[in-house]
């Protein structure tokens, strides 16, 4: 059997590289304030009403509205996140995320779509060191998403309401 030296799925010549050097150069001179305003965030769920205990599919869309790439500085390594009724990822468990700042970059006109699933329960940290999972109460709940930038613009957060019956 003949062994191949190169994987056919990669382009050894570099012709598949779609890097636009002009837009990269322009993106470096975009002021931070304009770059922050260029990126928008929207959150939605797959339905508006759920039975108690049903999983909730959360979709977050991050979009760069500029025709040049932008890079935003984040306050932590976390680039974005979601909350249920103000509780980060529906848990009050301790997070081990480094406090160092990071960055999130977007290509020209890029839209990123991220999904998360909430199981309809809140994780609560007990005083005994044991965690417990509590089902969400019936009624209205707010699902929100955010971009973790230092000076958030109003369009860096979005929320939607769901009903649990």
PDB file of C-alpha atoms in Angstrom:
ATOM      1  CA  UNK A   1       0.000   0.000   0.000  1.00  0.00           C
ATOM      2  CA  UNK A   2       1.287   3.445  -0.934  1.00  0.00           C
ATOM      3  CA  UNK A   3       1.505   6.001   1.863  1.00  0.00           C
ATOM      4  CA  UNK A   4       0.650   9.568   0.989  1.00  0.00           C
ATOM      5  CA  UNK A   5       2.856  12.392   2.156  1.00  0.00           C
ATOM      6  CA  UNK A   6       0.126  15.033   2.212  1.00  0.00           C
ATOM      7  CA  UNK A   7      -3.478  15.090   3.264  1.00  0.00           C
ATOM      8  CA  UNK A   8      -5.762  15.891   0.313  1.00  0.00           C
ATOM      9  CA  UNK A   9      -8.000  18.081   2.471  1.00  0.00           C
ATOM     10  CA  UNK A  10      -5.319  20.773   2.870  1.00  0.00           C
ATOM     11  CA  UNK A  11      -4.004  23.080   0.209  1.00  0.00           C
ATOM     12  CA  UNK A  12      -0.196  22.908   0.174  1.00  0.00           C
ATOM     13  CA  UNK A  13       0.165  25.841  -2.227  1.00  0.00           C
ATOM     14  CA  UNK A  14      -1.798  28.359  -0.160  1.00  0.00           C
ATOM     15  CA  UNK A  15      -4.274  29.200  -2.905  1.00  0.00           C
ATOM     16  CA  UNK A  16      -7.203  28.382  -0.622  1.00  0.00           C
ATOM     17  CA  UNK A  17      -6.090  31.095   1.794  1.00  0.00           C
ATOM     18  CA  UNK A  18      -8.793  33.778   1.647  1.00  0.00           C
ATOM     19  CA  UNK A  19      -6.989  36.342   3.772  1.00  0.00           C
ATOM     20  CA  UNK A  20      -7.618  39.889   2.593  1.00  0.00           C
ATOM     21  CA  UNK A  21      -4.549  41.889   3.560  1.00  0.00           C
ATOM     22  CA  UNK A  22      -6.112  45.257   2.681  1.00  0.00           C
ATOM     23  CA  UNK A  23      -9.118  44.744   4.952  1.00  0.00           C
ATOM     24  CA  UNK A  24      -6.798  43.441   7.700  1.00  0.00           C
ATOM     25  CA  UNK A  25      -4.747  46.632   7.484  1.00  0.00           C
ATOM     26  CA  UNK A  26      -7.884  48.790   7.549  1.00  0.00           C
ATOM     27  CA  UNK A  27      -9.197  46.824  10.520  1.00  0.00           C
ATOM     28  CA  UNK A  28      -6.118  47.734  12.542  1.00  0.00           C
ATOM     29  CA  UNK A  29      -6.882  51.446  12.264  1.00  0.00           C
ATOM     30  CA  UNK A  30     -10.559  51.155  13.258  1.00  0.00           C
ATOM     31  CA  UNK A  31     -10.926  53.012  16.573  1.00  0.00           C
ATOM     32  CA  UNK A  32     -11.897  50.838  19.555  1.00  0.00           C
ATOM     33  CA  UNK A  33     -15.112  52.778  20.092  1.00  0.00           C
ATOM     34  CA  UNK A  34     -16.230  52.177  16.494  1.00  0.00           C
ATOM     35  CA  UNK A  35     -15.230  48.512  16.672  1.00  0.00           C
ATOM     36  CA  UNK A  36     -17.308  48.047  19.853  1.00  0.00           C
ATOM     37  CA  UNK A  37     -20.327  49.660  18.197  1.00  0.00           C
ATOM     38  CA  UNK A  38     -19.956  47.493  15.097  1.00  0.00           C
ATOM     39  CA  UNK A  39     -20.527  44.194  16.884  1.00  0.00           C
ATOM     40  CA  UNK A  40     -24.113  43.272  17.769  1.00  0.00           C
ATOM     41  CA  UNK A  41     -25.575  40.401  19.726  1.00  0.00           C
ATOM     42  CA  UNK A  42     -29.001  38.758  19.548  1.00  0.00           C
ATOM     43  CA  UNK A  43     -30.420  35.865  21.578  1.00  0.00           C
ATOM     44  CA  UNK A  44     -33.398  33.629  20.822  1.00  0.00           C
ATOM     45  CA  UNK A  45     -34.868  30.334  21.957  1.00  0.00           C
ATOM     46  CA  UNK A  46     -36.388  27.549  19.900  1.00  0.00           C
ATOM     47  CA  UNK A  47     -39.843  28.130  21.472  1.00  0.00           C
ATOM     48  CA  UNK A  48     -41.527  30.592  23.786  1.00  0.00           C
ATOM     49  CA  UNK A  49     -43.317  28.076  26.023  1.00  0.00           C
ATOM     50  CA  UNK A  50     -41.951  24.941  27.683  1.00  0.00           C
ATOM     51  CA  UNK A  51     -43.175  22.221  30.006  1.00  0.00           C
ATOM     52  CA  UNK A  52     -41.391  22.039  33.343  1.00  0.00           C
ATOM     53  CA  UNK A  53     -38.115  20.154  32.882  1.00  0.00           C
ATOM     54  CA  UNK A  54     -37.959  20.566  29.086  1.00  0.00           C
ATOM     55  CA  UNK A  55     -34.574  21.599  27.699  1.00  0.00           C
ATOM     56  CA  UNK A  56     -34.370  25.132  26.289  1.00  0.00           C
ATOM     57  CA  UNK A  57     -32.227  25.607  23.179  1.00  0.00           C
ATOM     58  CA  UNK A  58     -30.560  29.034  23.279  1.00  0.00           C
ATOM     59  CA  UNK A  59     -29.086  30.552  20.107  1.00  0.00           C
ATOM     60  CA  UNK A  60     -26.763  33.556  20.271  1.00  0.00           C
ATOM     61  CA  UNK A  61     -25.811  35.490  17.128  1.00  0.00           C
ATOM     62  CA  UNK A  62     -22.760  37.772  17.189  1.00  0.00           C
ATOM     63  CA  UNK A  63     -22.344  39.959  14.100  1.00  0.00           C
ATOM     64  CA  UNK A  64     -19.704  42.385  12.848  1.00  0.00           C
ATOM     65  CA  UNK A  65     -21.537  45.011  10.789  1.00  0.00           C
ATOM     66  CA  UNK A  66     -18.362  46.561   9.368  1.00  0.00           C
ATOM     67  CA  UNK A  67     -16.720  45.559   6.061  1.00  0.00           C
ATOM     68  CA  UNK A  68     -13.374  45.297   7.887  1.00  0.00           C
ATOM     69  CA  UNK A  69     -12.235  42.928  10.644  1.00  0.00           C
ATOM     70  CA  UNK A  70     -12.493  44.114  14.241  1.00  0.00           C
ATOM     71  CA  UNK A  71     -11.077  42.918  17.528  1.00  0.00           C
ATOM     72  CA  UNK A  72     -12.635  43.635  20.921  1.00  0.00           C
ATOM     73  CA  UNK A  73     -10.961  43.351  24.297  1.00  0.00           C
ATOM     74  CA  UNK A  74     -12.862  41.245  26.819  1.00  0.00           C
ATOM     75  CA  UNK A  75     -12.709  41.635  30.596  1.00  0.00           C
ATOM     76  CA  UNK A  76     -11.917  37.930  31.149  1.00  0.00           C
ATOM     77  CA  UNK A  77     -11.097  34.908  29.021  1.00  0.00           C
ATOM     78  CA  UNK A  78     -14.846  34.420  28.641  1.00  0.00           C
ATOM     79  CA  UNK A  79     -15.901  35.977  25.328  1.00  0.00           C
ATOM     80  CA  UNK A  80     -19.656  35.698  25.764  1.00  0.00           C
ATOM     81  CA  UNK A  81     -22.125  34.095  28.124  1.00  0.00           C
ATOM     82  CA  UNK A  82     -25.785  33.524  28.926  1.00  0.00           C
ATOM     83  CA  UNK A  83     -27.975  33.931  31.996  1.00  0.00           C
ATOM     84  CA  UNK A  84     -31.365  32.770  33.207  1.00  0.00           C
ATOM     85  CA  UNK A  85     -33.076  35.322  35.452  1.00  0.00           C
ATOM     86  CA  UNK A  86     -29.679  36.945  36.013  1.00  0.00           C
ATOM     87  CA  UNK A  87     -27.985  33.707  37.117  1.00  0.00           C
ATOM     88  CA  UNK A  88     -24.900  32.976  34.985  1.00  0.00           C
ATOM     89  CA  UNK A  89     -25.485  29.740  33.057  1.00  0.00           C
ATOM     90  CA  UNK A  90     -28.286  28.991  35.555  1.00  0.00           C
ATOM     91  CA  UNK A  91     -25.838  28.057  38.310  1.00  0.00           C
ATOM     92  CA  UNK A  92     -24.333  29.720  41.333  1.00  0.00           C
ATOM     93  CA  UNK A  93     -21.401  27.295  41.400  1.00  0.00           C
ATOM     94  CA  UNK A  94     -17.956  28.841  41.691  1.00  0.00           C
ATOM     95  CA  UNK A  95     -16.336  29.582  38.319  1.00  0.00           C
ATOM     96  CA  UNK A  96     -12.663  29.002  37.677  1.00  0.00           C
ATOM     97  CA  UNK A  97     -12.059  31.436  34.832  1.00  0.00           C
ATOM     98  CA  UNK A  98      -8.809  33.360  34.783  1.00  0.00           C
ATOM     99  CA  UNK A  99      -9.331  37.051  35.360  1.00  0.00           C
ATOM    100  CA  UNK A 100      -6.882  37.994  32.592  1.00  0.00           C
ATOM    101  CA  UNK A 101      -8.331  40.028  29.788  1.00  0.00           C
ATOM    102  CA  UNK A 102      -8.695  38.466  26.368  1.00  0.00           C
ATOM    103  CA  UNK A 103      -9.832  39.375  22.899  1.00  0.00           C
ATOM    104  CA  UNK A 104     -12.504  38.308  20.494  1.00  0.00           C
ATOM    105  CA  UNK A 105     -12.029  38.949  16.795  1.00  0.00           C
ATOM    106  CA  UNK A 106     -14.471  39.048  13.902  1.00  0.00           C
ATOM    107  CA  UNK A 107     -13.749  38.940  10.193  1.00  0.00           C
ATOM    108  CA  UNK A 108     -15.314  41.536   7.917  1.00  0.00           C
ATOM    109  CA  UNK A 109     -19.101  41.121   8.010  1.00  0.00           C
ATOM    110  CA  UNK A 110     -18.809  37.890   9.985  1.00  0.00           C
ATOM    111  CA  UNK A 111     -21.776  36.413  11.850  1.00  0.00           C
ATOM    112  CA  UNK A 112     -21.068  33.793  14.495  1.00  0.00           C
ATOM    113  CA  UNK A 113     -23.766  31.552  15.854  1.00  0.00           C
ATOM    114  CA  UNK A 114     -23.347  29.817  19.195  1.00  0.00           C
ATOM    115  CA  UNK A 115     -25.812  27.499  20.897  1.00  0.00           C
ATOM    116  CA  UNK A 116     -26.317  26.399  24.470  1.00  0.00           C
ATOM    117  CA  UNK A 117     -28.902  24.182  26.135  1.00  0.00           C
ATOM    118  CA  UNK A 118     -30.450  24.998  29.483  1.00  0.00           C
ATOM    119  CA  UNK A 119     -31.939  21.927  31.125  1.00  0.00           C
ATOM    120  CA  UNK A 120     -34.703  23.932  32.844  1.00  0.00           C
ATOM    121  CA  UNK A 121     -33.067  23.635  36.244  1.00  0.00           C
ATOM    122  CA  UNK A 122     -30.938  25.868  38.472  1.00  0.00           C
ATOM    123  CA  UNK A 123     -27.831  24.457  40.137  1.00  0.00           C
ATOM    124  CA  UNK A 124     -27.567  25.707  43.699  1.00  0.00           C
ATOM    125  CA  UNK A 125     -24.512  25.472  45.892  1.00  0.00           C
ATOM    126  CA  UNK A 126     -25.438  24.224  49.333  1.00  0.00           C
ATOM    127  CA  UNK A 127     -23.718  25.200  52.566  1.00  0.00           C
ATOM    128  CA  UNK A 128     -22.690  21.560  53.019  1.00  0.00           C
ATOM    129  CA  UNK A 129     -20.518  21.549  49.901  1.00  0.00           C
ATOM    130  CA  UNK A 130     -23.053  19.493  47.996  1.00  0.00           C
ATOM    131  CA  UNK A 131     -24.721  20.967  44.959  1.00  0.00           C
ATOM    132  CA  UNK A 132     -28.360  20.448  44.213  1.00  0.00           C
ATOM    133  CA  UNK A 133     -30.407  20.920  41.091  1.00  0.00           C
ATOM    134  CA  UNK A 134     -33.705  22.761  41.447  1.00  0.00           C
ATOM    135  CA  UNK A 135     -36.319  22.850  38.684  1.00  0.00           C
ATOM    136  CA  UNK A 136     -37.301  26.308  37.505  1.00  0.00           C
ATOM    137  CA  UNK A 137     -40.587  27.652  38.848  1.00  0.00           C
ATOM    138  CA  UNK A 138     -43.603  27.873  36.608  1.00  0.00           C
ATOM    139  CA  UNK A 139     -44.094  31.271  35.016  1.00  0.00           C
ATOM    140  CA  UNK A 140     -42.009  33.778  33.062  1.00  0.00           C
ATOM    141  CA  UNK A 141     -38.216  33.602  32.910  1.00  0.00           C
ATOM    142  CA  UNK A 142     -35.708  35.859  31.188  1.00  0.00           C
ATOM    143  CA  UNK A 143     -32.937  34.341  29.097  1.00  0.00           C
ATOM    144  CA  UNK A 144     -30.174  36.836  28.340  1.00  0.00           C
ATOM    145  CA  UNK A 145     -26.829  36.741  26.566  1.00  0.00           C
ATOM    146  CA  UNK A 146     -23.906  39.129  26.708  1.00  0.00           C
ATOM    147  CA  UNK A 147     -20.583  39.921  25.108  1.00  0.00           C
ATOM    148  CA  UNK A 148     -17.962  40.231  27.869  1.00  0.00           C
ATOM    149  CA  UNK A 149     -16.428  43.562  26.885  1.00  0.00           C
ATOM    150  CA  UNK A 150     -15.192  46.231  29.288  1.00  0.00           C
ATOM    151  CA  UNK A 151     -17.543  49.032  28.201  1.00  0.00           C
ATOM    152  CA  UNK A 152     -20.644  47.225  26.942  1.00  0.00           C
ATOM    153  CA  UNK A 153     -22.861  49.005  24.478  1.00  0.00           C
ATOM    154  CA  UNK A 154     -26.629  48.371  24.724  1.00  0.00           C
ATOM    155  CA  UNK A 155     -26.448  46.047  21.703  1.00  0.00           C
ATOM    156  CA  UNK A 156     -23.846  43.815  23.457  1.00  0.00           C
ATOM    157  CA  UNK A 157     -26.647  42.348  25.570  1.00  0.00           C
ATOM    158  CA  UNK A 158     -29.974  40.936  24.536  1.00  0.00           C
ATOM    159  CA  UNK A 159     -32.722  39.017  26.258  1.00  0.00           C
ATOM    160  CA  UNK A 160     -35.854  37.079  25.501  1.00  0.00           C
ATOM    161  CA  UNK A 161     -38.654  35.829  27.718  1.00  0.00           C
ATOM    162  CA  UNK A 162     -39.958  32.275  27.948  1.00  0.00           C
ATOM    163  CA  UNK A 163     -42.811  30.735  29.871  1.00  0.00           C
ATOM    164  CA  UNK A 164     -42.653  27.480  31.823  1.00  0.00           C
ATOM    165  CA  UNK A 165     -46.006  25.809  32.351  1.00  0.00           C
TER     166      UNK A 165
END
